[in-house]
Amino acid sequence: MVPEPQTPATVPMESIAAGLRRERSRSELSLSEVARRAGISKSTLSQLEAGKGNPSLETLWALCVALGIPFSRLLDPPRPHIQVIRAGEGAAVAAAESDYRATLLSASPPGARRDVYRIDAEPGTVRASDPHMPGVVEHILLACGRALVGIAGEAVELGPGDYIAYPADVPHVFEALVPSTRAVLVLEHP
């Protein structure tokens, strides 16, 4: 019996909305200032804080950089004692310009400085990432497929089992070269 393909879960907007409100309040920044820093409209941020809309990965990253927080802080679910996330499950956020999804598997617990994501990507459009906060390093372990990964203009082709680490506080890319490319991304915070 062949299992049915699973549709990736999406991040509950209530969690994103609550996280945005909490972090903006903590940073003591106005709606206008956070929107300006993130390069989005004030009305878009207002809608997101109200739990409306379907933000792209790029929009959420820009907001996290504007707020000076790790991306996982918006998605961090409660941690059970034992956690299992099956393939195709978990809170996934899709990129707007490429067939690329990031699923948070583990956010940094107190005292740690890393988040773990599963990456599912398809060939077509390059996932070009803007710089993250200063000092952030990305670690990629390619599980299957082939991909060009790394600093923009210096990306390296990876195959199954290959690993790369690079500074993510500069523009960087992930480009799937074959269908069903999968990777593990560890985002290391300073």
CSV table of C-alpha atoms in Angstrom, one decimal:
chain,number,residue,atom,x,y,z
A,1,MET,CA,0.0,0.0,0.0
A,2,VAL,CA,1.5,3.3,-1.1
A,3,PRO,CA,0.8,6.2,1.4
A,4,GLU,CA,-1.0,9.3,0.0
A,5,PRO,CA,1.3,12.3,-0.5
A,6,GLN,CA,1.0,14.8,2.4
A,7,THR,CA,0.4,18.5,2.0
A,8,PRO,CA,2.8,20.4,4.2
A,9,ALA,CA,1.2,22.1,7.2
A,10,THR,CA,1.2,25.8,7.2
A,11,VAL,CA,2.1,28.1,10.0
A,12,PRO,CA,-1.0,29.1,12.0
A,13,MET,CA,-1.5,32.9,11.4
A,14,GLU,CA,-2.5,33.3,15.1
A,15,SER,CA,1.0,32.2,16.1
A,16,ILE,CA,2.7,34.6,13.6
A,17,ALA,CA,0.3,37.5,14.6
A,18,ALA,CA,0.9,37.0,18.3
A,19,GLY,CA,4.7,36.7,17.8
A,20,LEU,CA,4.8,39.9,15.7
A,21,ARG,CA,2.8,41.8,18.3
A,22,ARG,CA,4.9,40.5,21.1
A,23,GLU,CA,8.2,41.2,19.5
A,24,ARG,CA,7.3,44.7,18.2
A,25,SER,CA,6.1,45.6,21.7
A,26,ARG,CA,9.3,44.2,23.2
A,27,SER,CA,11.4,46.2,20.8
A,28,GLU,CA,9.3,49.4,21.5
A,29,LEU,CA,9.1,50.1,17.8
A,30,SER,CA,6.0,51.6,16.1
A,31,LEU,CA,4.1,49.7,13.3
A,32,SER,CA,5.4,52.3,10.9
A,33,GLU,CA,9.1,51.8,11.9
A,34,VAL,CA,9.0,48.0,11.7
A,35,ALA,CA,7.2,48.2,8.3
A,36,ARG,CA,9.8,50.7,7.0
A,37,ARG,CA,12.8,48.6,8.2
A,38,ALA,CA,11.2,45.4,6.7
A,39,GLY,CA,10.4,47.2,3.4
A,40,ILE,CA,6.7,46.4,3.6
A,41,SER,CA,3.7,48.6,3.9
A,42,LYS,CA,2.3,49.6,7.3
A,43,SER,CA,-1.1,48.1,6.2
A,44,THR,CA,0.5,44.8,5.4
A,45,LEU,CA,2.1,44.6,8.9
A,46,SER,CA,-1.1,45.7,10.5
A,47,GLN,CA,-3.0,42.9,8.7
A,48,LEU,CA,-0.3,40.3,9.7
A,49,GLU,CA,-0.5,41.4,13.4
A,50,ALA,CA,-4.3,41.0,13.1
A,51,GLY,CA,-3.8,37.4,11.9
A,52,LYS,CA,-4.9,38.1,8.3
A,53,GLY,CA,-3.0,37.4,5.1
A,54,ASN,CA,-0.6,34.7,3.9
A,55,PRO,CA,2.9,36.0,4.4
A,56,SER,CA,5.7,34.6,2.3
A,57,LEU,CA,9.0,33.4,3.7
A,58,GLU,CA,10.7,36.6,2.4
A,59,THR,CA,8.2,38.8,4.2
A,60,LEU,CA,8.6,37.0,7.5
A,61,TRP,CA,12.4,37.0,7.3
A,62,ALA,CA,12.4,40.7,6.6
A,63,LEU,CA,10.2,41.3,9.6
A,64,CYS,CA,12.5,39.2,11.8
A,65,VAL,CA,15.6,41.1,10.6
A,66,ALA,CA,13.7,44.4,11.3
A,67,LEU,CA,12.9,43.2,14.8
A,68,GLY,CA,16.3,41.8,15.4
A,69,ILE,CA,15.0,38.3,16.2
A,70,PRO,CA,15.7,34.8,14.9
A,71,PHE,CA,13.1,33.6,12.4
A,72,SER,CA,12.1,30.7,14.7
A,73,ARG,CA,10.8,33.0,17.4
A,74,LEU,CA,7.7,33.5,15.2
A,75,LEU,CA,7.1,29.8,14.6
A,76,ASP,CA,8.3,28.1,17.8
A,77,PRO,CA,5.7,25.6,18.9
A,78,PRO,CA,5.5,24.3,22.5
A,79,ARG,CA,8.2,21.6,23.1
A,80,PRO,CA,7.0,18.2,24.2
A,81,HIS,CA,9.4,15.9,26.0
A,82,ILE,CA,9.8,13.7,22.9
A,83,GLN,CA,9.1,15.3,19.5
A,84,VAL,CA,8.7,13.5,16.2
A,85,ILE,CA,8.0,15.4,13.0
A,86,ARG,CA,7.2,13.0,10.1
A,87,ALA,CA,8.3,13.8,6.6
A,88,GLY,CA,5.6,16.1,5.0
A,89,GLU,CA,4.4,17.3,8.5
A,90,GLY,CA,5.3,20.4,10.5
A,91,ALA,CA,4.7,24.1,10.1
A,92,ALA,CA,6.1,25.1,6.7
A,93,VAL,CA,6.6,28.5,5.2
A,94,ALA,CA,6.8,28.9,1.4
A,95,ALA,CA,9.0,31.3,-0.5
A,96,ALA,CA,7.2,33.7,-2.8
A,97,GLU,CA,9.6,33.6,-5.8
A,98,SER,CA,10.7,30.0,-5.9
A,99,ASP,CA,9.5,26.4,-5.1
A,100,TYR,CA,11.2,26.3,-1.7
A,101,ARG,CA,9.7,25.5,1.7
A,102,ALA,CA,11.3,25.8,5.1
A,103,THR,CA,9.9,23.7,7.9
A,104,LEU,CA,11.0,24.5,11.5
A,105,LEU,CA,12.0,21.3,13.2
A,106,SER,CA,13.6,22.7,16.3
A,107,ALA,CA,14.0,26.3,17.6
A,108,SER,CA,16.8,27.3,19.9
A,109,PRO,CA,16.0,26.4,23.5
A,110,PRO,CA,17.2,28.8,26.1
A,111,GLY,CA,21.0,29.0,26.2
A,112,ALA,CA,21.4,27.6,22.6
A,113,ARG,CA,21.9,29.5,19.4
A,114,ARG,CA,20.6,27.4,16.6
A,115,ASP,CA,17.4,26.5,14.8
A,116,VAL,CA,16.9,23.4,12.6
A,117,TYR,CA,14.8,23.4,9.4
A,118,ARG,CA,14.0,20.8,6.7
A,119,ILE,CA,14.2,22.3,3.2
A,120,ASP,CA,12.1,21.0,0.3
A,121,ALA,CA,13.0,22.6,-3.0
A,122,GLU,CA,12.3,22.0,-6.7
A,123,PRO,CA,14.2,23.3,-9.7
A,124,GLY,CA,13.1,26.4,-11.4
A,125,THR,CA,13.7,29.7,-9.6
A,126,VAL,CA,16.7,30.3,-7.4
A,127,ARG,CA,15.9,31.0,-3.7
A,128,ALA,CA,17.9,34.2,-3.2
A,129,SER,CA,18.0,35.3,0.5
A,130,ASP,CA,18.7,38.7,1.7
A,131,PRO,CA,21.3,39.0,4.5
A,132,HIS,CA,20.2,37.8,8.0
A,133,MET,CA,21.3,39.5,11.2
A,134,PRO,CA,25.0,40.1,11.6
A,135,GLY,CA,27.0,37.0,12.6
A,136,VAL,CA,24.4,34.4,11.5
A,137,VAL,CA,25.9,31.3,9.9
A,138,GLU,CA,24.0,28.7,7.8
A,139,HIS,CA,24.9,25.0,7.8
A,140,ILE,CA,23.4,22.9,5.0
A,141,LEU,CA,23.5,19.1,4.8
A,142,LEU,CA,22.0,17.9,1.5
A,143,ALA,CA,19.9,14.8,2.0
A,144,CYS,CA,18.9,14.1,-1.6
A,145,GLY,CA,19.0,15.7,-5.0
A,146,ARG,CA,21.5,18.3,-6.1
A,147,ALA,CA,21.7,22.0,-5.4
A,148,LEU,CA,23.8,25.1,-5.7
A,149,VAL,CA,24.2,26.6,-2.2
A,150,GLY,CA,26.1,29.4,-0.5
A,151,ILE,CA,27.0,33.0,-0.9
A,152,ALA,CA,25.6,34.7,-4.0
A,153,GLY,CA,28.2,34.5,-6.7
A,154,GLU,CA,30.2,31.8,-4.9
A,155,ALA,CA,27.6,29.0,-4.6
A,156,VAL,CA,28.8,25.4,-4.6
A,157,GLU,CA,27.1,22.4,-6.1
A,158,LEU,CA,26.2,19.9,-3.5
A,159,GLY,CA,25.1,16.2,-3.8
A,160,PRO,CA,23.6,13.8,-1.3
A,161,GLY,CA,25.6,13.8,2.0
A,162,ASP,CA,27.5,17.0,1.1
A,163,TYR,CA,27.8,19.7,3.8
A,164,ILE,CA,28.5,23.5,3.5
A,165,ALA,CA,28.7,26.3,6.0
A,166,TYR,CA,28.7,30.0,5.1
A,167,PRO,CA,28.0,33.4,6.6
A,168,ALA,CA,24.3,34.2,6.1
A,169,ASP,CA,24.7,37.9,6.9
A,170,VAL,CA,25.4,38.5,3.2
A,171,PRO,CA,23.2,37.6,0.2
A,172,HIS,CA,23.0,33.9,-0.3
A,173,VAL,CA,21.2,31.3,-2.5
A,174,PHE,CA,19.7,27.8,-2.6
A,175,GLU,CA,18.9,26.5,-6.1
A,176,ALA,CA,17.5,23.0,-6.5
A,177,LEU,CA,19.0,21.4,-9.6
A,178,VAL,CA,16.9,18.3,-9.7
A,179,PRO,CA,13.3,17.5,-8.5
A,180,SER,CA,12.7,16.5,-4.9
A,181,THR,CA,15.9,18.1,-3.5
A,182,ARG,CA,15.9,17.9,0.3
A,183,ALA,CA,18.3,19.4,2.9
A,184,VAL,CA,18.7,20.1,6.6
A,185,LEU,CA,19.5,23.7,7.4
A,186,VAL,CA,20.9,24.6,10.8
A,187,LEU,CA,20.8,28.4,11.4
A,188,GLU,CA,23.4,29.4,13.9
A,189,HIS,CA,22.8,32.7,15.7
A,190,PRO,CA,25.5,34.8,17.3
